[in-house]
Amino acid sequence: MVDTAQTELIRRLIRAGTGSDDEIAALLKDAGLVVVARALTEEVAFRCPEPANAAPVDVALEVTHGEARHTVALRMVRDEPVRVVEDDSAQVRSRVTFTATDLVRRLFGAADSPRTGDFHNSFVPAPEDPGQLKELLSEMNTVFRDAAQATATLMAGCTARCPGLDELSIRYGSDKWASLHWYTAHYERHFAPYRDRPVRVLEIGIGGFDDDLGGSSLKMWKRYFHRGTIFGLDIYDKSALNESRLSALVGDQNDPDYLTAMAREHGPFDIVIDDGSHMNEHVRTSFTTLFPYVRSGGLYVIEDLQTAYFPHFGGSAGGSAGPDTSIGLVKGLIDDLHHREHREPAVTRPTLTQSMVTAVHAYHNIVFVEKGVNGEDTLPAWIDAAVRNALVAK
Ligand SMILES: C[S@@+](CC[C@H](N)C(=O)[O-])C[C@H]1O[C@@H](n2cnc3c(N)ncnc32)[C@H](O)[C@@H]1O
């Protein structure tokens, strides 16, 4: 878990991204430019795509507030993650400067707000030694191309906009697209309304099991929900993944007591995704325990429903998944959605899922359950009776 002061700083930054200039100024006053600039730089480094330049280039990122400025350099080179290094002007080929206010808005404001004309830049400082200048001129094309590519990488990190989930899934190595599964198009459709919101997302199943750290999809969600706080839950300890806006929790998705304590501490969630063990019993335990901790207006997603037909996962043999399976759960939710239509007996005291499941979107192997107020009434009893009498009279 990232420490409390850092979590509070990120929470305020997320809020300030769509807040007033005064809110950002108050944050800078309380935390100081250096602390805010460090947090912004870390976020930029995370958001940068893979650099395209073959030769290493350092790009300086300057963040200013009034007369104060804080500068670091980001080292860009193909096949390596972007790294924050000390600002050593001799190595720096390109320099980009934002006011802290503009950078907060770029990173934590609405993704589609246009951002132009809010930065300064300068390329390749002239060397003092004339001999070096000659060398530089002879290599100008390469030097300039590498600097341009590295600067473009930095600028792609200085924005809330990002590629679609197909591309992010490939970038971070998740199997949610073009491999075992084809889920990202469904995620795009259902997650788009939450994109600009300060959502809390929980994904059960971080990936990698006990022999790899995993975290691909958590990074994908962190990049996609630029104002989001992302929690992953796994039976194995993956806390080495912890960083700002991303926490890896350790626990068993089939343990209701653990899940309840965890949800009380970190919830309520806007979105829960179950991509854990895919054992049918576990899927049902997690849903029953965590659905109450999804906010009204939120979503509960279950991946890999195919295991409802796999007996070794606790699924049913044959073509009809039984009531104890994940598909059985989904079928039950459709019944719950229609509880006002139930007759003999009519429902007098609706359950939580009857009152709060408002839609069930099932696709091949994945379901999105919407939570809200399932408040639409059935036909009034007198119409019901009149229609029945009319039909009987025929
Ligand atoms: C399919 S992987 C998750 C992949 C990841 N969501 C992604 O898209 O990159 C499933 C993960 O669930 C974890 N897991 C298995 N049983 C679990 C349980 N009972 N509770 C919590 N996590 C469990 C495994 O350790 C594994 O890392």
Tab-separated table of C-alpha atoms and ligand atoms in Angstrom:
chain	number	residue	atom	x	y	z
A	1	MET	CA	0.000	0.000	0.000
A	2	VAL	CA	1.291	3.461	-0.858
A	3	ASP	CA	1.558	5.594	2.330
A	4	THR	CA	-1.387	7.633	3.591
A	5	ALA	CA	0.087	11.074	2.866
A	6	GLN	CA	0.784	10.030	-0.747
A	7	THR	CA	-2.718	8.558	-1.102
A	8	GLU	CA	-4.230	11.806	0.198
A	9	LEU	CA	-2.067	13.853	-2.194
A	10	ILE	CA	-3.221	11.764	-5.171
A	11	ARG	CA	-6.842	12.034	-4.027
A	12	ARG	CA	-6.537	15.833	-3.946
A	13	LEU	CA	-4.778	15.906	-7.332
A	14	ILE	CA	-7.561	13.833	-8.895
A	15	ARG	CA	-10.181	16.178	-7.471
A	16	ALA	CA	-8.210	19.288	-8.436
A	17	GLY	CA	-7.976	18.116	-12.077
A	18	THR	CA	-11.575	19.165	-12.634
A	19	GLY	CA	-11.633	21.780	-9.860
A	20	SER	CA	-10.912	25.498	-9.783
A	21	ASP	CA	-7.524	27.229	-10.044
A	22	ASP	CA	-7.928	28.088	-6.353
A	23	GLU	CA	-8.183	24.406	-5.483
A	24	ILE	CA	-4.937	23.653	-7.340
A	25	ALA	CA	-3.246	26.688	-5.746
A	26	ALA	CA	-4.333	25.509	-2.262
A	27	LEU	CA	-2.921	22.053	-2.950
A	28	LEU	CA	0.396	23.545	-4.082
A	29	LYS	CA	0.488	25.735	-0.998
A	30	ASP	CA	-0.185	22.815	1.364
A	31	ALA	CA	2.045	20.173	-0.260
A	32	GLY	CA	4.693	22.360	-1.911
A	33	LEU	CA	5.793	22.379	-5.543
A	34	VAL	CA	8.474	19.698	-5.144
A	35	VAL	CA	6.076	17.099	-3.730
A	36	VAL	CA	3.362	17.897	-6.285
A	37	ALA	CA	5.858	17.938	-9.184
A	38	ARG	CA	7.286	14.557	-8.126
A	39	ALA	CA	3.816	13.010	-8.060
A	40	LEU	CA	3.014	14.509	-11.481
A	41	THR	CA	6.306	13.286	-12.947
A	42	GLU	CA	5.697	9.770	-11.654
A	43	GLU	CA	2.267	9.820	-13.293
A	44	VAL	CA	3.759	11.075	-16.587
A	45	ALA	CA	6.434	8.351	-16.554
A	46	PHE	CA	3.721	5.717	-16.031
A	47	ARG	CA	1.565	7.091	-18.870
A	48	CYS	CA	4.362	7.333	-21.463
A	49	PRO	CA	4.137	4.705	-24.183
A	50	GLU	CA	7.184	2.650	-25.104
A	51	PRO	CA	9.837	5.002	-26.533
A	52	ALA	CA	10.584	4.692	-30.250
A	53	ASN	CA	14.079	6.273	-30.268
A	54	ALA	CA	16.981	3.836	-30.669
A	55	ALA	CA	19.639	5.969	-28.932
A	56	PRO	CA	18.984	7.024	-25.306
A	57	VAL	CA	17.655	10.560	-24.962
A	58	ASP	CA	16.922	12.473	-21.761
A	59	VAL	CA	13.955	14.818	-21.921
A	60	ALA	CA	13.654	17.370	-19.126
A	61	LEU	CA	10.217	17.953	-17.648
A	62	GLU	CA	9.982	21.287	-15.842
A	63	VAL	CA	7.069	22.114	-13.606
A	64	THR	CA	6.687	25.714	-12.470
A	65	HIS	CA	4.602	27.589	-9.952
A	66	GLY	CA	5.168	31.343	-9.766
A	67	GLU	CA	8.913	31.828	-9.625
A	68	ALA	CA	9.588	28.298	-8.354
A	69	ARG	CA	10.460	25.432	-10.685
A	70	HIS	CA	11.158	21.732	-10.309
A	71	THR	CA	12.943	19.790	-13.047
A	72	VAL	CA	13.639	16.124	-13.598
A	73	ALA	CA	14.684	14.251	-16.705
A	74	LEU	CA	13.027	11.195	-18.170
A	75	ARG	CA	15.297	8.741	-19.935
A	76	MET	CA	13.787	7.394	-23.139
A	77	VAL	CA	15.121	4.496	-25.158
A	78	ARG	CA	13.445	1.746	-27.140
A	79	ASP	CA	12.747	-1.545	-25.309
A	80	GLU	CA	13.193	-0.004	-21.863
A	81	PRO	CA	10.605	1.476	-19.525
A	82	VAL	CA	10.728	5.257	-19.186
A	83	ARG	CA	12.874	6.121	-16.151
A	84	VAL	CA	13.089	9.256	-14.059
A	85	VAL	CA	16.744	10.371	-13.808
A	86	GLU	CA	18.400	13.463	-12.366
A	87	ASP	CA	18.211	16.530	-14.579
A	88	ASP	CA	21.705	16.627	-16.013
A	89	SER	CA	21.622	19.340	-18.657
A	90	ALA	CA	24.535	17.865	-20.629
A	91	GLN	CA	22.435	14.769	-21.407
A	92	VAL	CA	19.181	16.567	-22.017
A	93	ARG	CA	18.223	16.877	-25.695
A	94	SER	CA	14.836	18.414	-25.202
A	95	ARG	CA	13.050	20.369	-22.485
A	96	VAL	CA	9.305	20.758	-21.894
A	97	THR	CA	7.874	23.185	-19.332
A	98	PHE	CA	4.360	23.303	-17.873
A	99	THR	CA	2.895	25.316	-15.051
A	100	ALA	CA	1.839	22.937	-12.275
A	101	THR	CA	-1.778	24.040	-12.798
A	102	ASP	CA	-1.743	23.162	-16.500
A	103	LEU	CA	-0.091	19.793	-15.885
A	104	VAL	CA	-2.607	18.893	-13.154
A	105	ARG	CA	-5.420	19.695	-15.601
A	106	ARG	CA	-3.788	17.702	-18.409
A	107	LEU	CA	-3.334	14.613	-16.267
A	108	PHE	CA	-6.431	14.677	-14.089
A	109	GLY	CA	-8.909	16.813	-16.057
A	110	ALA	CA	-11.472	15.497	-18.540
A	111	ALA	CA	-9.806	13.312	-21.176
A	112	ASP	CA	-11.336	15.074	-24.157
A	113	SER	CA	-10.617	18.666	-23.129
A	114	PRO	CA	-8.353	20.155	-25.773
A	115	ARG	CA	-4.854	20.937	-24.517
A	116	THR	CA	-2.774	23.109	-26.763
A	117	GLY	CA	-0.751	26.221	-26.104
A	118	ASP	CA	-0.028	25.320	-22.491
A	119	PHE	CA	3.694	24.466	-22.635
A	120	HIS	CA	7.141	25.729	-23.642
A	121	ASN	CA	9.742	23.548	-25.284
A	122	SER	CA	13.324	23.786	-26.474
A	123	PHE	CA	15.497	21.285	-28.322
A	124	VAL	CA	19.166	20.342	-28.030
A	125	PRO	CA	21.101	23.105	-26.275
A	126	ALA	CA	24.086	24.339	-28.304
A	127	PRO	CA	27.337	22.923	-26.923
A	128	GLU	CA	29.908	25.463	-25.751
A	129	ASP	CA	32.779	23.640	-27.402
A	130	PRO	CA	32.862	24.462	-31.180
A	131	GLY	CA	34.348	21.002	-31.913
A	132	GLN	CA	31.270	19.419	-30.410
A	133	LEU	CA	29.037	21.646	-32.500
A	134	LYS	CA	30.610	20.257	-35.678
A	135	GLU	CA	30.005	16.741	-34.455
A	136	LEU	CA	26.436	17.605	-33.612
A	137	LEU	CA	25.777	19.098	-37.044
A	138	SER	CA	27.146	16.030	-38.801
A	139	GLU	CA	24.729	13.858	-36.842
A	140	MET	CA	21.893	16.361	-36.891
A	141	ASN	CA	19.309	14.165	-38.584
A	142	THR	CA	19.681	11.316	-36.135
A	143	VAL	CA	20.023	13.550	-33.101
A	144	PHE	CA	16.962	15.524	-34.068
A	145	ARG	CA	14.879	12.447	-34.906
A	146	ASP	CA	15.741	10.774	-31.593
A	147	ALA	CA	14.982	13.961	-29.664
A	148	ALA	CA	11.682	14.382	-31.502
A	149	GLN	CA	10.656	10.779	-30.851
A	150	ALA	CA	11.577	11.026	-27.178
A	151	THR	CA	9.724	14.331	-26.820
A	152	ALA	CA	6.663	12.836	-28.500
A	153	THR	CA	6.798	9.972	-25.978
A	154	LEU	CA	6.913	12.457	-23.107
A	155	MET	CA	3.997	14.462	-24.534
A	156	ALA	CA	1.935	11.272	-24.914
A	157	GLY	CA	2.494	10.757	-21.182
A	158	CYS	CA	1.381	14.311	-20.384
A	159	THR	CA	-2.222	13.701	-21.280
A	160	ALA	CA	-5.316	11.948	-20.004
A	161	ARG	CA	-6.056	10.687	-23.497
A	162	CYS	CA	-4.936	7.165	-24.225
A	163	PRO	CA	-5.257	4.514	-26.912
A	164	GLY	CA	-8.234	2.150	-26.835
A	165	LEU	CA	-8.353	-0.890	-24.585
A	166	ASP	CA	-7.309	-3.236	-27.433
A	167	GLU	CA	-4.013	-1.416	-27.711
A	168	LEU	CA	-3.581	-0.978	-23.951
A	169	SER	CA	-4.247	-4.680	-23.434
A	170	ILE	CA	-1.413	-5.521	-25.826
A	171	ARG	CA	0.841	-2.789	-24.400
A	172	TYR	CA	0.599	-4.132	-20.857
A	173	GLY	CA	0.397	-7.829	-21.806
A	174	SER	CA	-3.155	-8.660	-20.667
A	175	ASP	CA	-4.975	-11.568	-22.301
A	176	LYS	CA	-8.245	-9.628	-22.498
A	177	TRP	CA	-7.850	-9.026	-26.237
A	178	ALA	CA	-6.655	-10.954	-29.290
A	179	SER	CA	-5.422	-13.899	-27.256
A	180	LEU	CA	-7.514	-16.152	-25.055
A	181	HIS	CA	-10.338	-13.620	-24.972
A	182	TRP	CA	-12.098	-10.883	-26.927
A	183	TYR	CA	-13.365	-8.784	-24.042
A	184	THR	CA	-12.027	-5.283	-24.650
A	185	ALA	CA	-14.783	-4.181	-27.066
A	186	HIS	CA	-17.354	-5.017	-24.363
A	187	TYR	CA	-15.303	-3.183	-21.765
A	188	GLU	CA	-15.063	-0.115	-24.025
A	189	ARG	CA	-18.837	-0.045	-24.419
A	190	HIS	CA	-19.659	-0.401	-20.730
A	191	PHE	CA	-16.756	1.518	-19.179
A	192	ALA	CA	-16.882	4.617	-21.417
A	193	PRO	CA	-19.371	6.506	-19.160
A	194	TYR	CA	-17.014	6.074	-16.185
A	195	ARG	CA	-13.888	7.165	-18.039
A	196	ASP	CA	-13.566	10.689	-16.675
A	197	ARG	CA	-14.788	9.912	-13.187
A	198	PRO	CA	-12.716	9.400	-10.029
A	199	VAL	CA	-13.731	5.728	-9.952
A	200	ARG	CA	-12.658	3.040	-7.488
A	201	VAL	CA	-12.090	-0.196	-9.381
A	202	LEU	CA	-11.479	-3.629	-7.848
A	203	GLU	CA	-10.266	-6.522	-9.981
A	204	ILE	CA	-10.176	-9.997	-8.435
A	205	GLY	CA	-7.214	-11.855	-9.976
A	206	ILE	CA	-4.024	-9.890	-10.603
A	207	GLY	CA	-2.396	-12.539	-12.799
A	208	GLY	CA	0.841	-14.461	-12.779
A	209	PHE	CA	-0.326	-16.954	-10.109
A	210	ASP	CA	2.625	-17.888	-7.842
A	211	ASP	CA	5.416	-17.654	-10.393
A	212	ASP	CA	5.056	-14.198	-11.921
A	213	LEU	CA	4.130	-10.758	-10.561
A	214	GLY	CA	1.295	-10.162	-13.070
A	215	GLY	CA	-0.533	-6.825	-12.932
A	216	SER	CA	-1.123	-6.382	-16.684
A	217	SER	CA	-4.806	-5.589	-16.460
A	218	LEU	CA	-4.383	-3.388	-13.362
A	219	LYS	CA	-1.955	-1.191	-15.318
A	220	MET	CA	-4.378	-1.163	-18.231
A	221	TRP	CA	-7.182	0.060	-15.939
A	222	LYS	CA	-4.891	2.641	-14.332
A	223	ARG	CA	-4.010	4.087	-17.738
A	224	TYR	CA	-7.615	3.950	-18.989
A	225	PHE	CA	-9.207	5.466	-15.850
A	226	HIS	CA	-6.874	8.442	-15.576
A	227	ARG	CA	-8.679	9.646	-12.424
A	228	GLY	CA	-9.217	6.124	-11.072
A	229	THR	CA	-7.946	4.311	-7.993
A	230	ILE	CA	-7.280	0.684	-8.862
A	231	PHE	CA	-7.257	-2.249	-6.441
A	232	GLY	CA	-6.236	-5.784	-7.359
A	233	LEU	CA	-6.925	-8.815	-5.184
A	234	ASP	CA	-4.997	-12.056	-5.442
A	235	ILE	CA	-4.401	-15.139	-3.309
A	236	TYR	CA	-0.659	-14.524	-3.812
A	237	ASP	CA	1.234	-11.502	-2.489
A	238	LYS	CA	1.773	-9.078	-5.347
A	239	SER	CA	2.391	-5.987	-3.233
A	240	ALA	CA	5.566	-5.308	-5.257
A	241	LEU	CA	3.123	-3.804	-7.781
A	242	ASN	CA	2.002	-1.084	-5.347
A	243	GLU	CA	2.395	2.437	-6.668
A	244	SER	CA	0.292	5.557	-6.757
A	245	ARG	CA	-3.331	4.806	-7.786
A	246	LEU	CA	-2.654	1.037	-7.755
A	247	SER	CA	-2.790	-1.309	-4.742
A	248	ALA	CA	-2.363	-5.082	-4.756
A	249	LEU	CA	-4.307	-6.717	-1.907
A	250	VAL	CA	-3.774	-10.289	-0.695
A	251	GLY	CA	-6.786	-12.471	0.081
A	252	ASP	CA	-9.023	-15.354	-0.939
A	253	GLN	CA	-12.011	-14.495	-3.100
A	254	ASN	CA	-13.853	-17.439	-1.543
A	255	ASP	CA	-13.574	-16.034	1.994
A	256	PRO	CA	-16.603	-13.838	2.765
A	257	ASP	CA	-15.140	-12.487	6.032
A	258	TYR	CA	-11.975	-11.313	4.302
A	259	LEU	CA	-13.944	-9.813	1.407
A	260	THR	CA	-16.269	-7.925	3.747
A	261	ALA	CA	-13.384	-6.444	5.769
A	262	MET	CA	-11.528	-5.523	2.568
A	263	ALA	CA	-14.621	-3.870	1.018
A	264	ARG	CA	-15.320	-1.915	4.220
A	265	GLU	CA	-11.778	-0.590	4.135
A	266	HIS	CA	-11.407	0.156	0.422
A	267	GLY	CA	-14.944	0.317	-0.979
A	268	PRO	CA	-17.510	1.118	-2.015
A	269	PHE	CA	-16.403	0.389	-5.571
A	270	ASP	CA	-17.740	1.800	-8.805
A	271	ILE	CA	-16.633	-1.292	-10.679
A	272	VAL	CA	-15.775	-4.833	-9.558
A	273	ILE	CA	-14.289	-7.291	-12.072
A	274	ASP	CA	-13.988	-10.984	-11.239
A	275	ASP	CA	-11.058	-12.467	-13.172
A	276	GLY	CA	-9.850	-14.710	-10.347
A	277	SER	CA	-9.936	-18.489	-9.970
A	278	HIS	CA	-13.092	-18.918	-12.108
A	279	MET	CA	-14.170	-21.722	-9.775
A	280	ASN	CA	-17.954	-21.528	-9.800
A	281	GLU	CA	-18.288	-21.546	-6.015
A	282	HIS	CA	-15.711	-18.725	-5.718
A	283	VAL	CA	-17.456	-16.609	-8.351
A	284	ARG	CA	-20.754	-16.913	-6.482
A	285	THR	CA	-19.208	-16.191	-3.046
A	286	SER	CA	-17.451	-13.094	-4.387
A	287	PHE	CA	-20.586	-11.776	-6.080
A	288	THR	CA	-22.834	-12.351	-3.067
A	289	THR	CA	-20.339	-10.701	-0.722
A	290	LEU	CA	-19.155	-7.814	-2.885
A	291	PHE	CA	-22.273	-6.764	-4.816
A	292	PRO	CA	-23.527	-4.868	-1.712
A	293	TYR	CA	-20.269	-2.850	-1.857
A	294	VAL	CA	-20.784	-1.723	-5.463
A	295	ARG	CA	-22.089	1.842	-5.636
A	296	SER	CA	-25.541	2.441	-7.028
A	297	GLY	CA	-24.836	3.295	-10.672
A	298	GLY	CA	-21.873	0.922	-10.722
A	299	LEU	CA	-21.017	-2.362	-12.456
A	300	TYR	CA	-20.093	-5.915	-11.457
A	301	VAL	CA	-18.317	-7.847	-14.215
A	302	ILE	CA	-17.654	-11.588	-14.297
A	303	GLU	CA	-15.196	-12.960	-16.842
A	304	ASP	CA	-14.749	-16.519	-18.100
A	305	LEU	CA	-18.286	-17.768	-17.618
A	306	GLN	CA	-17.331	-20.805	-19.726
A	307	THR	CA	-16.255	-22.572	-16.520
A	308	ALA	CA	-19.979	-22.939	-15.721
A	309	TYR	CA	-19.809	-25.822	-18.231
A	310	PHE	CA	-16.518	-27.305	-16.947
A	311	PRO	CA	-17.103	-29.938	-14.232
A	312	HIS	CA	-13.510	-29.615	-12.957
A	313	PHE	CA	-14.280	-25.954	-12.090
A	314	GLY	CA	-17.502	-26.940	-10.326
A	315	GLY	CA	-19.526	-26.386	-13.495
A	316	SER	CA	-22.272	-28.558	-15.027
A	317	ALA	CA	-21.705	-31.205	-17.672
A	318	GLY	CA	-23.941	-30.833	-20.719
A	319	GLY	CA	-25.621	-27.816	-22.224
A	320	SER	CA	-27.541	-26.357	-19.288
A	321	ALA	CA	-25.561	-24.749	-16.474
A	322	GLY	CA	-27.051	-25.552	-13.073
A	323	PRO	CA	-28.096	-23.143	-10.314
A	324	ASP	CA	-24.767	-23.485	-8.452
A	325	THR	CA	-22.718	-22.197	-11.378
A	326	SER	CA	-21.768	-18.691	-12.470
A	327	ILE	CA	-24.210	-18.926	-15.377
A	328	GLY	CA	-26.830	-20.119	-12.861
A	329	LEU	CA	-26.103	-16.905	-10.918
A	330	VAL	CA	-26.605	-14.837	-14.081
A	331	LYS	CA	-29.882	-16.605	-14.913
A	332	GLY	CA	-31.045	-15.937	-11.337
A	333	LEU	CA	-30.223	-12.235	-11.724
A	334	ILE	CA	-32.492	-12.051	-14.778
A	335	ASP	CA	-35.274	-13.537	-12.636
A	336	ASP	CA	-34.462	-10.970	-9.923
A	337	LEU	CA	-34.583	-8.109	-12.412
A	338	HIS	CA	-38.194	-9.172	-13.152
A	339	HIS	CA	-39.271	-9.788	-9.544
A	340	ARG	CA	-42.237	-7.427	-9.886
A	341	GLU	CA	-43.647	-9.731	-12.540
A	342	HIS	CA	-43.488	-12.832	-10.347
A	343	ARG	CA	-46.913	-14.341	-9.570
A	344	GLU	CA	-47.979	-17.006	-7.143
A	345	PRO	CA	-46.273	-16.053	-4.993
A	346	ALA	CA	-45.668	-12.373	-5.697
A	347	VAL	CA	-42.528	-10.949	-4.112
A	348	THR	CA	-43.366	-8.903	-1.031
A	349	ARG	CA	-39.880	-8.343	0.420
A	350	PRO	CA	-37.402	-8.014	-2.448
A	351	THR	CA	-33.820	-9.161	-1.893
A	352	LEU	CA	-30.844	-6.865	-2.540
A	353	THR	CA	-30.334	-8.203	-6.057
A	354	GLN	CA	-34.066	-7.936	-6.785
A	355	SER	CA	-34.086	-4.290	-5.669
A	356	MET	CA	-30.753	-3.269	-7.154
A	357	VAL	CA	-29.955	-5.220	-10.335
A	358	THR	CA	-31.069	-2.954	-13.183
A	359	ALA	CA	-29.491	-4.673	-16.191
A	360	VAL	CA	-27.700	-7.898	-17.079
A	361	HIS	CA	-25.605	-7.696	-20.259
A	362	ALA	CA	-24.377	-11.168	-21.150
A	363	TYR	CA	-21.869	-11.763	-23.959
A	364	HIS	CA	-19.828	-14.808	-24.871
A	365	ASN	CA	-18.063	-15.715	-21.575
A	366	ILE	CA	-18.510	-12.321	-19.886
A	367	VAL	CA	-21.367	-10.552	-18.118
A	368	PHE	CA	-21.840	-6.934	-16.978
A	369	VAL	CA	-24.338	-6.499	-14.155
A	370	GLU	CA	-25.604	-2.941	-13.597
A	371	LYS	CA	-26.533	-1.813	-10.108
A	372	GLY	CA	-29.093	0.887	-9.406
A	373	VAL	CA	-32.735	1.241	-8.403
A	374	ASN	CA	-34.852	-1.505	-9.965
A	375	GLY	CA	-37.961	0.566	-9.413
A	376	GLU	CA	-40.186	0.122	-12.454
A	377	ASP	CA	-43.604	-1.198	-11.440
A	378	THR	CA	-45.481	-4.059	-13.075
A	379	LEU	CA	-48.948	-3.654	-14.591
A	380	PRO	CA	-51.509	-2.434	-12.029
A	381	ALA	CA	-53.462	-5.392	-10.605
A	382	TRP	CA	-56.767	-4.214	-12.165
A	383	ILE	CA	-55.248	-4.192	-15.695
A	384	ASP	CA	-53.674	-7.557	-15.010
A	385	ALA	CA	-57.089	-8.931	-13.968
A	386	ALA	CA	-58.924	-7.225	-16.842
A	387	VAL	CA	-56.484	-8.605	-19.416
A	388	ARG	CA	-56.734	-12.091	-17.923
A	389	ASN	CA	-60.548	-11.951	-17.907
A	390	ALA	CA	-60.598	-10.773	-21.484
A	391	LEU	CA	-58.328	-13.621	-22.543
A	392	VAL	CA	-60.379	-16.183	-20.594
A	393	ALA	CA	-63.588	-14.804	-22.183
A	394	LYS	CA	-62.156	-15.548	-25.626
B	1	LIG	C1	-6.478	-15.156	-14.931
B	1	LIG	S1	-5.376	-14.549	-13.708
B	1	LIG	C2	-5.787	-12.835	-13.676
B	1	LIG	C3	-5.321	-12.084	-14.896
B	1	LIG	C4	-5.406	-10.585	-14.800
B	1	LIG	N1	-6.687	-10.124	-14.352
B	1	LIG	C5	-5.128	-9.969	-16.174
B	1	LIG	O1	-6.073	-9.772	-16.973
B	1	LIG	O2	-3.965	-9.655	-16.434
B	1	LIG	C6	-6.116	-15.210	-12.271
B	1	LIG	C7	-5.443	-14.826	-10.943
B	1	LIG	O3	-6.366	-15.208	-9.904
B	1	LIG	C8	-5.614	-15.583	-8.774
B	1	LIG	N2	-6.439	-16.433	-7.895
B	1	LIG	C9	-6.650	-17.768	-7.983
B	1	LIG	N3	-7.442	-18.208	-6.993
B	1	LIG	C10	-7.749	-17.106	-6.244
B	1	LIG	C11	-8.534	-16.903	-5.078
B	1	LIG	N4	-9.176	-17.908	-4.465
B	1	LIG	N5	-8.635	-15.653	-4.584
B	1	LIG	C12	-7.997	-14.620	-5.186
B	1	LIG	N6	-7.240	-14.760	-6.301
B	1	LIG	C13	-7.116	-15.983	-6.820
B	1	LIG	C14	-4.400	-16.288	-9.344
B	1	LIG	O4	-3.329	-16.279	-8.444
B	1	LIG	C15	-4.136	-15.522	-10.632
B	1	LIG	O5	-3.086	-14.591	-10.444
